[in-house]
XYZ file of C-alpha atoms in Angstrom:
498
model
C 0.000 0.000 0.000
C 1.003 3.634 -0.260
C 1.705 4.070 3.450
C 4.103 1.092 3.348
C 6.153 2.624 0.521
C 9.846 3.081 1.389
C 11.763 5.089 -1.272
C 15.069 3.530 -0.133
C 13.862 -0.024 -0.846
C 10.937 0.146 -3.290
C 10.543 1.161 -6.911
C 8.568 4.380 -7.355
C 6.425 2.713 -10.017
C 4.944 0.622 -7.212
C 3.459 3.570 -5.349
C 2.399 5.284 -8.590
C 0.504 2.154 -9.664
C -1.099 1.866 -6.234
C -2.279 5.502 -6.367
C -3.598 5.058 -9.903
C -5.646 1.988 -8.920
C -6.940 3.801 -5.828
C -8.001 6.819 -7.916
C -9.697 4.598 -10.495
C -11.636 2.710 -7.798
C -12.702 6.007 -6.226
C -13.916 7.313 -9.600
C -15.945 4.155 -10.296
C -17.569 4.262 -6.852
C -18.284 8.003 -7.125
C -19.924 7.567 -10.542
C -22.195 4.842 -9.185
C -23.051 6.935 -6.138
C -24.095 9.889 -8.310
C -26.383 7.593 -10.321
C -27.854 6.208 -7.096
C -28.494 9.744 -5.794
C -30.680 10.462 -8.805
C -32.402 7.083 -8.636
C -33.233 7.402 -4.931
C -34.301 11.064 -5.174
C -31.692 12.230 -2.649
C -29.680 14.407 -5.063
C -31.095 17.703 -3.651
C -29.955 16.732 -0.137
C -26.458 15.923 -1.394
C -26.278 19.133 -3.437
C -27.203 21.253 -0.416
C -24.589 19.590 1.792
C -21.875 20.129 -0.819
C -22.963 23.767 -1.137
C -22.668 24.483 2.603
C -19.457 22.489 3.145
C -17.268 25.659 2.854
C -19.297 27.251 5.687
C -18.311 24.412 8.028
C -14.676 24.730 6.965
C -14.920 28.431 7.760
C -16.353 27.618 11.210
C -13.379 25.340 11.886
C -10.987 28.135 10.898
C -12.747 30.826 12.944
C -12.982 29.117 16.344
C -13.832 30.909 19.577
C -11.663 33.461 21.383
C -10.822 32.487 24.984
C -10.617 34.911 27.900
C -7.597 33.324 29.593
C -8.067 35.248 32.852
C -11.623 33.904 33.184
C -10.422 30.411 32.218
C -7.742 30.400 34.942
C -10.184 31.853 37.446
C -12.692 29.062 36.791
C -9.935 26.452 36.803
C -8.821 27.519 40.279
C -12.430 27.431 41.514
C -13.127 23.956 40.096
C -9.834 22.546 41.370
C -10.713 23.759 44.876
C -14.227 22.360 44.535
C -12.833 19.020 43.364
C -10.489 18.834 46.385
C -13.416 19.555 48.730
C -15.600 16.798 47.264
C -12.709 14.315 47.148
C -12.169 14.977 50.858
C -15.888 14.449 51.457
C -15.768 11.125 49.594
C -12.716 9.963 51.542
C -14.468 10.786 54.835
C -17.553 8.840 53.748
C -15.490 5.805 52.713
C -13.113 6.023 55.658
C -9.890 6.042 53.636
C -8.183 7.772 50.732
C -9.791 6.896 47.388
C -9.430 8.025 43.774
C -12.938 8.636 42.334
C -11.533 8.660 38.786
C -10.186 5.092 38.993
C -12.592 2.552 37.481
C -10.846 -0.394 39.193
C -10.917 1.236 42.629
C -14.574 2.264 42.278
C -15.556 -1.214 40.990
C -14.196 -2.844 44.136
C -15.782 -0.225 46.381
C -19.231 -0.328 44.773
C -19.695 -4.039 44.144
C -17.405 -5.764 46.666
C -17.541 -3.459 49.689
C -20.899 -1.691 49.363
C -22.580 -4.804 47.969
C -24.440 -3.258 45.011
C -25.844 -5.892 42.648
C -25.766 -5.643 38.868
C -29.088 -4.518 37.363
C -30.317 -4.145 33.796
C -28.385 -1.547 31.846
C -25.119 -1.911 33.770
C -22.121 -2.190 31.460
C -19.199 -4.573 31.866
C -15.513 -3.728 32.005
C -13.693 -4.886 28.864
C -10.570 -5.765 30.858
C -11.970 -7.593 33.882
C -15.431 -8.575 32.654
C -16.856 -7.298 35.932
C -19.752 -4.820 36.211
C -18.597 -1.328 35.259
C -18.346 1.723 37.492
C -18.788 4.307 34.722
C -21.076 7.312 35.238
C -24.174 5.806 33.619
C -23.819 2.574 35.597
C -23.452 4.457 38.884
C -26.525 6.574 38.071
C -28.496 3.389 37.341
C -27.429 1.891 40.664
C -28.205 5.048 42.592
C -31.711 5.506 41.211
C -32.684 1.994 40.160
C -31.288 -0.437 42.730
C -33.365 -1.539 45.706
C -32.316 -2.881 49.080
C -29.109 -0.835 49.334
C -28.626 1.651 52.137
C -28.965 5.388 51.736
C -25.361 5.594 52.947
C -24.175 3.523 49.980
C -26.124 5.689 47.560
C -24.634 8.788 49.195
C -21.177 7.429 48.322
C -22.281 6.835 44.719
C -23.565 10.400 44.569
C -20.236 11.686 45.897
C -18.245 9.706 43.280
C -20.454 11.105 40.521
C -20.086 14.661 41.852
C -16.291 14.340 41.845
C -16.280 13.040 38.278
C -18.586 15.747 36.959
C -16.453 18.459 38.568
C -13.288 16.878 37.182
C -14.750 16.941 33.649
C -14.960 20.730 33.998
C -11.283 20.763 34.963
C -10.408 18.564 31.967
C -12.117 21.058 29.676
C -10.490 24.102 31.269
C -6.949 22.725 30.933
C -7.235 22.080 27.173
C -4.584 24.320 25.567
C -5.738 26.982 23.156
C -4.241 27.586 19.725
C -1.363 30.126 19.529
C -3.899 32.824 18.587
C -5.797 32.227 21.843
C -8.748 30.367 20.333
C -10.500 27.058 20.810
C -11.441 25.161 17.665
C -13.240 21.982 16.714
C -13.854 19.966 13.553
C -17.281 19.186 12.090
C -18.524 16.088 10.297
C -21.555 16.765 8.107
C -22.165 13.027 7.759
C -21.658 12.379 11.453
C -24.856 10.436 12.114
C -27.308 8.289 10.187
C -30.055 10.836 10.851
C -28.125 13.573 9.043
C -27.125 15.436 12.179
C -23.716 17.100 12.216
C -21.194 15.959 14.809
C -18.203 17.869 16.150
C -15.075 16.890 18.040
C -11.451 17.660 18.734
C -9.276 18.712 15.827
C -6.585 16.711 14.042
C -3.979 19.252 15.205
C -1.692 18.034 17.983
C 0.236 19.403 20.927
C 3.022 17.793 22.957
C 2.487 16.824 26.572
C 4.352 14.788 29.168
C 2.476 11.930 30.868
C 4.270 9.747 33.450
C 7.626 10.748 32.080
C 6.714 10.036 28.454
C 6.198 12.618 25.715
C 2.823 12.115 24.046
C 0.797 13.707 21.271
C -2.704 14.897 22.125
C -5.390 16.439 19.935
C -6.201 20.116 20.293
C -9.756 21.394 20.534
C -13.120 20.340 21.904
C -16.618 20.022 20.445
C -18.648 23.218 20.887
C -21.856 21.159 20.688
C -21.212 19.442 24.029
C -20.499 22.573 26.088
C -23.926 22.608 27.726
C -25.884 25.625 28.846
C -27.669 23.903 31.773
C -24.831 22.426 33.813
C -25.350 20.030 36.718
C -26.377 20.279 40.355
C -24.196 19.434 43.361
C -25.550 19.989 46.878
C -28.195 22.377 45.572
C -25.718 24.484 43.578
C -25.459 24.535 39.777
C -22.049 24.124 38.158
C -20.778 23.644 34.626
C -22.952 26.221 32.899
C -20.332 28.922 33.559
C -17.828 27.130 31.287
C -19.276 29.132 28.407
C -18.159 32.336 30.121
C -14.553 31.806 28.988
C -15.563 32.434 25.368
C -15.708 36.084 24.324
C -16.476 37.790 20.994
C -13.706 38.901 18.687
C -13.143 42.678 19.123
C -15.683 44.558 17.015
C -18.130 41.638 17.049
C -20.950 40.305 19.243
C -22.336 36.803 19.637
C -25.674 35.932 18.024
C -27.263 32.514 18.512
C -30.373 31.649 16.493
C -32.456 28.643 17.582
C -35.542 26.916 16.247
C -38.225 26.971 18.943
C -39.095 23.434 20.190
C -38.283 22.183 16.687
C -38.326 18.403 17.126
C -41.332 18.511 19.453
C -43.324 20.401 16.787
C -42.344 17.843 14.145
C -43.334 15.023 16.499
C -46.738 16.650 17.048
C -47.367 16.677 13.290
C -46.204 13.072 12.875
C -48.496 12.068 15.766
C -51.383 14.030 14.185
C -51.699 16.020 17.423
C -52.659 19.125 15.475
C -54.744 20.538 18.326
C -51.661 20.811 20.585
C -49.560 22.770 18.054
C -51.059 26.184 19.040
C -49.827 25.547 22.616
C -46.227 25.865 21.387
C -46.678 29.562 20.622
C -48.969 30.344 23.561
C -47.725 31.939 26.825
C -47.925 28.477 28.416
C -45.659 26.722 25.913
C -45.333 22.991 25.388
C -42.572 22.462 27.958
C -44.386 24.316 30.736
C -47.480 22.267 29.932
C -45.434 19.053 30.091
C -43.862 20.212 33.357
C -47.306 20.770 34.852
C -48.166 17.126 34.012
C -44.910 15.860 35.529
C -45.029 17.901 38.735
C -48.782 18.246 39.164
C -48.580 22.033 39.294
C -49.749 25.035 37.311
C -47.750 25.637 34.082
C -46.817 29.120 35.304
C -44.779 27.533 38.124
C -42.476 25.811 35.618
C -39.910 28.515 34.861
C -36.724 28.630 32.815
C -33.442 28.679 34.782
C -35.346 28.384 38.061
C -33.867 25.888 40.523
C -36.621 24.151 42.496
C -35.755 22.000 45.523
C -37.481 18.618 45.272
C -38.761 17.782 48.784
C -38.672 14.025 48.074
C -35.054 13.788 46.896
C -33.562 16.913 48.469
C -31.990 17.716 45.081
C -32.374 20.975 43.188
C -34.100 20.597 39.819
C -34.649 22.880 36.842
C -38.240 21.815 36.217
C -38.412 23.443 32.777
C -35.272 21.624 31.617
C -36.487 18.316 33.068
C -39.852 18.779 31.322
C -37.977 19.105 28.003
C -36.102 15.882 28.727
C -39.306 14.066 29.699
C -40.998 15.109 26.456
C -37.976 14.017 24.460
C -37.937 10.640 26.251
C -41.637 10.041 25.557
C -41.406 11.055 21.909
C -38.332 8.833 21.376
C -40.047 5.820 22.980
C -37.508 5.562 25.801
C -37.908 3.077 28.624
C -38.039 4.225 32.224
C -34.433 3.104 32.943
C -33.102 5.217 30.073
C -35.163 8.225 31.100
C -33.964 7.789 34.670
C -30.430 8.679 33.567
C -31.705 11.885 31.967
C -33.988 13.248 34.685
C -32.208 11.813 37.774
C -35.427 10.507 39.334
C -36.109 7.125 40.995
C -37.136 4.323 38.632
C -40.669 4.103 40.059
C -41.095 7.841 39.568
C -40.001 7.539 35.915
C -42.580 4.791 35.323
C -45.279 7.130 36.653
C -44.068 10.082 34.573
C -44.100 8.086 31.330
C -47.586 6.800 32.073
C -48.939 10.295 32.789
C -47.503 11.912 29.641
C -48.608 9.076 27.337
C -52.109 9.233 28.835
C -52.205 12.975 28.124
C -50.918 12.481 24.551
C -51.796 8.933 23.438
C -51.144 9.740 19.768
C -47.398 9.736 20.396
C -47.498 5.953 20.746
C -50.706 5.035 18.960
C -50.135 7.122 15.815
C -46.497 8.296 15.474
C -44.719 5.209 16.836
C -47.320 2.848 15.333
C -46.968 4.357 11.844
C -43.156 4.184 12.001
C -43.357 0.500 12.910
C -45.799 -0.337 10.113
C -43.898 1.699 7.509
C -40.628 -0.065 8.310
C -42.287 -3.471 8.128
C -43.816 -2.725 4.730
C -41.145 -0.589 2.981
C -37.938 -0.901 5.058
C -37.179 2.762 4.470
C -38.127 6.218 5.724
C -38.095 9.393 3.610
C -38.103 12.928 5.030
C -40.056 15.748 3.322
C -36.906 17.118 1.641
C -35.992 13.692 0.207
C -33.437 12.513 2.769
C -33.798 8.751 2.945
C -32.687 5.965 5.251
C -32.952 2.283 4.340
C -33.185 -0.372 7.053
C -31.536 -3.612 5.900
C -31.504 -5.556 9.166
C -34.214 -7.175 11.224
C -37.147 -4.865 11.947
C -37.126 -5.267 15.733
C -37.756 -2.731 18.501
C -34.228 -1.356 18.154
C -34.800 -0.652 14.453
C -38.208 0.883 15.212
C -36.657 3.217 17.799
C -34.003 4.215 15.263
C -36.814 5.018 12.840
C -38.638 7.047 15.488
C -35.508 9.169 15.938
C -34.663 9.423 12.239
C -37.534 11.498 10.880
C -37.644 14.320 13.499
C -33.861 14.669 13.646
C -33.411 14.522 9.871
C -36.237 16.988 9.247
C -34.915 19.558 11.754
C -31.236 19.394 10.776
C -32.024 19.724 7.048
C -34.534 22.498 7.785
C -31.677 24.470 9.337
C -29.070 23.597 6.717
C -31.221 24.460 3.710
C -31.129 28.155 4.646
C -27.470 28.543 5.664
C -25.921 29.316 2.284
C -28.423 32.070 1.497
C -28.097 33.684 4.943
C -24.302 33.663 4.933
C -24.172 35.044 1.382
C -26.563 37.897 2.254
C -24.582 38.775 5.418
C -21.092 37.907 4.229
C -19.507 41.208 5.237
C -20.860 41.175 8.814
C -20.870 37.525 9.954
C -18.273 34.993 11.106
C -19.942 31.549 11.498
C -18.824 29.623 14.587
C -20.888 26.496 15.266
C -24.017 24.521 14.364
C -25.951 22.541 16.958
C -28.721 20.619 15.122
C -31.500 23.187 15.661
C -29.352 26.246 16.348
C -26.609 28.276 14.681
C -23.976 30.312 16.527
C -22.070 33.174 14.931
C -20.116 36.339 15.541
C -21.692 39.430 13.982
C -20.247 42.900 13.590
C -21.365 45.151 16.421
C -24.600 47.068 15.709
C -25.536 44.614 12.907
C -26.899 41.834 15.121
C -30.543 42.646 14.416
C -30.033 42.756 10.646
C -28.321 39.353 10.717
C -30.968 37.767 12.978
C -33.817 39.079 10.813
C -32.129 37.708 7.678
C -31.598 34.325 9.327
C -35.216 34.232 10.499
C -36.595 35.175 7.057
C -34.575 32.498 5.288
C -35.200 29.653 7.704
C -38.924 30.114 8.382
C -40.254 28.328 5.308
C -43.054 25.724 5.428
C -42.245 21.997 5.612
C -44.645 20.038 3.399
C -45.357 16.772 5.227
C -47.265 15.356 2.252
C -43.867 14.379 0.838
C -42.933 12.410 3.963
C -43.053 8.621 4.477
C -45.554 9.366 7.230
C -47.622 11.552 4.905
C -49.569 14.299 6.665
C -51.682 16.938 4.969
C -49.927 19.675 6.913
C -47.388 22.448 6.329
C -45.312 23.282 9.407
C -43.289 26.453 9.868
C -40.907 26.325 12.827
C -40.337 29.790 14.349
C -36.839 31.079 14.970
C -35.667 32.849 18.132
C -32.428 34.772 18.654
C -30.166 35.703 21.563
C -27.086 37.894 21.615
C -24.218 38.937 23.878
C -21.430 41.489 23.756
C -19.666 40.013 26.808
C -19.401 36.198 26.692
C -21.224 33.078 25.505
C -22.892 32.417 28.861
C -24.551 35.824 29.106
C -26.832 35.571 26.075
C -30.021 37.628 26.250
C -33.073 37.746 24.026
C -32.830 39.667 20.771
C -36.142 41.056 19.571
C -36.657 40.340 15.864
């Protein structure tokens, strides 16, 4: 092969012939793929992705400017917080313990504390024993029965230490020489058409246990969450976005589609009567929160930490309501939802039952039609022509993949179809930064943020014709766009009226 070519030992004709064969094979495959695009009707999807590819390359080049003083300030705070919670864990266990060690935590959890493996627990690849990763510990803490509250308190403490340490791991990632963080995007990252992002292919040198190693620079912007996590009633993690500041002369503008996937799910479930709720003062997530918590929708507020009297843990009820709705619409089981909402297993069973009783069409229409369509055609087609074929056994796993495919594909293509036009119209004032499935983040020249947001809104708010969908619906859906902006940092976004 070409990578095995050694110019000191091999004839150059060898590598030239290898490259020629490789190029010929690529050409033959590409020609067949182009013919298949036309045959399957997916050529418009491909053409749009090729058209917007330079925008994603530009996002990778732009990156985000880091306020190093704020980064070091947060790093010192999280390192102190980590030391405090490690000390707490050691006091609970009665000896020094490393919460980051899988082997140490395996022995503590299963051998000393006596937790038994339950459904969903992973196994260690090295030892074959039950794992002590974060998801497994969450399952044990909320789903296991018969273990003492003291044991679960230790699990909670291990998880708190690990979550805090992840913040430290992010804050110590070196920036590029120009003081920026960057990531790389993959337009074909998932089978649903969603874009993925991750560290870059650029390296930096580091020393680990006396050995010089290469590590990748960068970090995905998509996974730097805005909600954070709760420890002892306090919220952490959300302030990580505060280290990112606009380039001088620019401000941040983030445009999001309002409850995009939930609106698509409502159409697919033929719940047309609930669609007006999305744009009402109540809103779909406040309504869902009122079902979950048995309260008035007005009590479910954004960014409002409510102390749950049953668990003693602070909860953002609005955020949890969004997760509950997502779990119901994606046909999740109670053990999977338990990891998302951090509620006992029995409580999750009740929540799922309540929401599905309030909206039976989610299961009886949307999920039912996906199942029947896959059994009869083995493929799903989105309104814009994006298609996914299912070649394996049509079991519950395949059905759940189908349930996720249509809403995610519809929303991501809805956003991407407008990008080229918006960027072209605002070329002189915008620096694209990141895409996050239903939202787009950019830097805009100061005093031009409203012009950019209005252009983005005009281009993206076009009707989706569901008559062209595998689950055909005589309905045209327009998803509204909202915008936020900041002239200080990424955390301090505020609403932009457009």
